[in-house]
Amino acid sequence: MVDFSLVKEAAAILESAVNVAVLTGAGVSAESGVPTFRASEGLWEGHRVEDVATPTGFQRDPELVWRFYNERRQNLRSVVPNPGHVALAKLEEKLGDNFTLITQNIDGLHQKAGSKNVLEIHGSIRKTLCTHCGLIAHAPIEMDLGDLPRCLDCSHLLRPKIVWFHEMLPIDIWETAQFAASEATAFLVVGTSAVVFPAASLIPIAKMTRSPGARIIEINLAATEVSSMCDISILGPSGVVLPLILKELGIEV
Ligand code: OAD
C-alpha cells in the first residue's frame, strides 16, 4: 500500500519547486518487463558484469558482448513504456525548461514515453560507437546489427554506445546533469539502488551544493543506500506512485 500522505507531500514540494531534476534507474523500467541489475546475485541475465560490461571484457570476447546486447535489443522490441515513464514525460510538459530528466537507463523508454530532454549518463543501447574512428550512429532496436557489427565509415569494429565499468561518463552530459542537480530545488530519485558512482553522487550534489539545497524525494520498492539522505521516501512501484503524484498536481496519466 502506498502512503498517500507522502504522495501529497511530494506533490506539494513539486508544486512549489522552481527547478525539478529527476534521477532514474532500472526500477523505472521494471514494470515494463526490463530486468533490473542487482536482482540476481551480481549476474546480469546469467553473465558476470566483468564479461559483458567492461572494456577488457569486450577486448577479450567482443562476440559474447555483442550477443549479450543483441539479446537485450531484441527483448526491447516488444517492450513499451509504463505509466511511470509517461508521468515523467507529462511532468516535463508541465515544467518545460525548469525540468531535467537524468537517467542511468540505456533502454530509451523515457523517450518512447514522450520525454524530450533526456540526459542518458550511461549511454544508449540504441546507439553504436566505432572503436576506431569514434563515429556515433543511431541503431534503432528494430535493426539487426549482426554478430560483430562494423563501422559504415571505416569498417572497424563497433561497440554499443554504453558506459561500461572503469569508463568515464560522457563529460558534456555529466556536467549538464551535475548542473541540473545543483540548481534543483526538488530532486526525485526513482527506481535506483543508488550504489553506482558517479551517478549516485548527484543526490548529495542536489542536497549540498547550494543552501538550503533541494528537497529530495525517493520512490522505490525498498529502502536504499540514500534513503536516509532523502526528505521523503515513498515505498511503492514507480508506475503507480508517479501517476498518483501527478494526479495531485492535476495531471492525469
Ligand atoms: P539496480 O538494479 O541497482 O536497482 C534497481 C532499483 O530499482 C532497486 O533499488 C529496486 O528496489 C528498485 N525497483 C525495482 N522495481 C521497482 C519499481 N517497480 N518501482 C520503483 N523501484 C523499483 O539498478 P540501477 O540503480 O539503475 O550501469 O543501477 C545503476 C547502474 O548499475 C546501471 O545504470 C548500470 C548498472 O551497473 C551501467 O551499465 C554503467
Coordinates of N, CA and C in Angstrom, one line a residue, residues 3 62 64 101 110 113 124 136 143 145 156 161 167-168 174 184 206 211 251:
D3 N 1.8 5.0 0.8 CA 1.4 6.0 1.8 C 0.9 7.3 1.1
P62 N 34.6 -9.9 -28.0 CA 33.5 -9.0 -28.5 C 32.3 -9.7 -28.9
L64 N 30.8 -12.3 -27.6 CA 30.0 -12.6 -26.4 C 29.2 -11.3 -26.0
L101 N 15.5 15.6 -16.8 CA 15.5 14.1 -16.5 C 16.9 13.5 -16.8
H110 N 12.2 6.3 -21.8 CA 11.8 7.6 -21.4 C 11.4 8.4 -22.7
A113 N 8.3 7.3 -24.2 CA 7.1 7.8 -23.5 C 6.8 9.2 -23.8
S124 N 23.4 4.6 -24.5 CA 22.1 4.1 -25.0 C 22.4 2.8 -25.8
I136 N 29.6 8.0 -33.8 CA 28.5 7.5 -33.1 C 27.3 7.5 -34.0
M143 N 16.6 -2.7 -35.9 CA 17.7 -3.0 -36.8 C 18.5 -4.3 -36.3
L145 N 21.8 -5.9 -36.0 CA 23.2 -5.4 -36.2 C 24.2 -6.5 -36.6
H156 N 35.9 -0.6 -39.1 CA 36.4 -1.2 -37.9 C 35.2 -1.6 -37.0
K161 N 27.1 2.0 -27.6 CA 27.4 3.3 -27.0 C 26.9 3.4 -25.6
E167 N 34.9 3.1 -17.1 CA 34.9 4.1 -18.1 C 34.4 5.4 -17.5
M168 N 34.8 6.5 -18.2 CA 34.3 7.8 -17.8 C 32.9 8.0 -18.4
W174 N 27.4 14.6 -18.4 CA 27.6 14.6 -17.0 C 27.6 16.0 -16.4
A184 N 18.7 22.3 -8.8 CA 17.3 21.8 -8.4 C 16.9 22.3 -7.1
A206 N 22.7 17.6 -5.2 CA 21.5 18.3 -5.1 C 21.2 18.8 -3.7
S211 N 22.6 26.4 -0.6 CA 21.8 26.4 0.6 C 20.5 27.0 0.2
I251 N -2.8 16.4 -13.1 CA -2.4 15.9 -14.4 C -2.8 14.4 -14.4

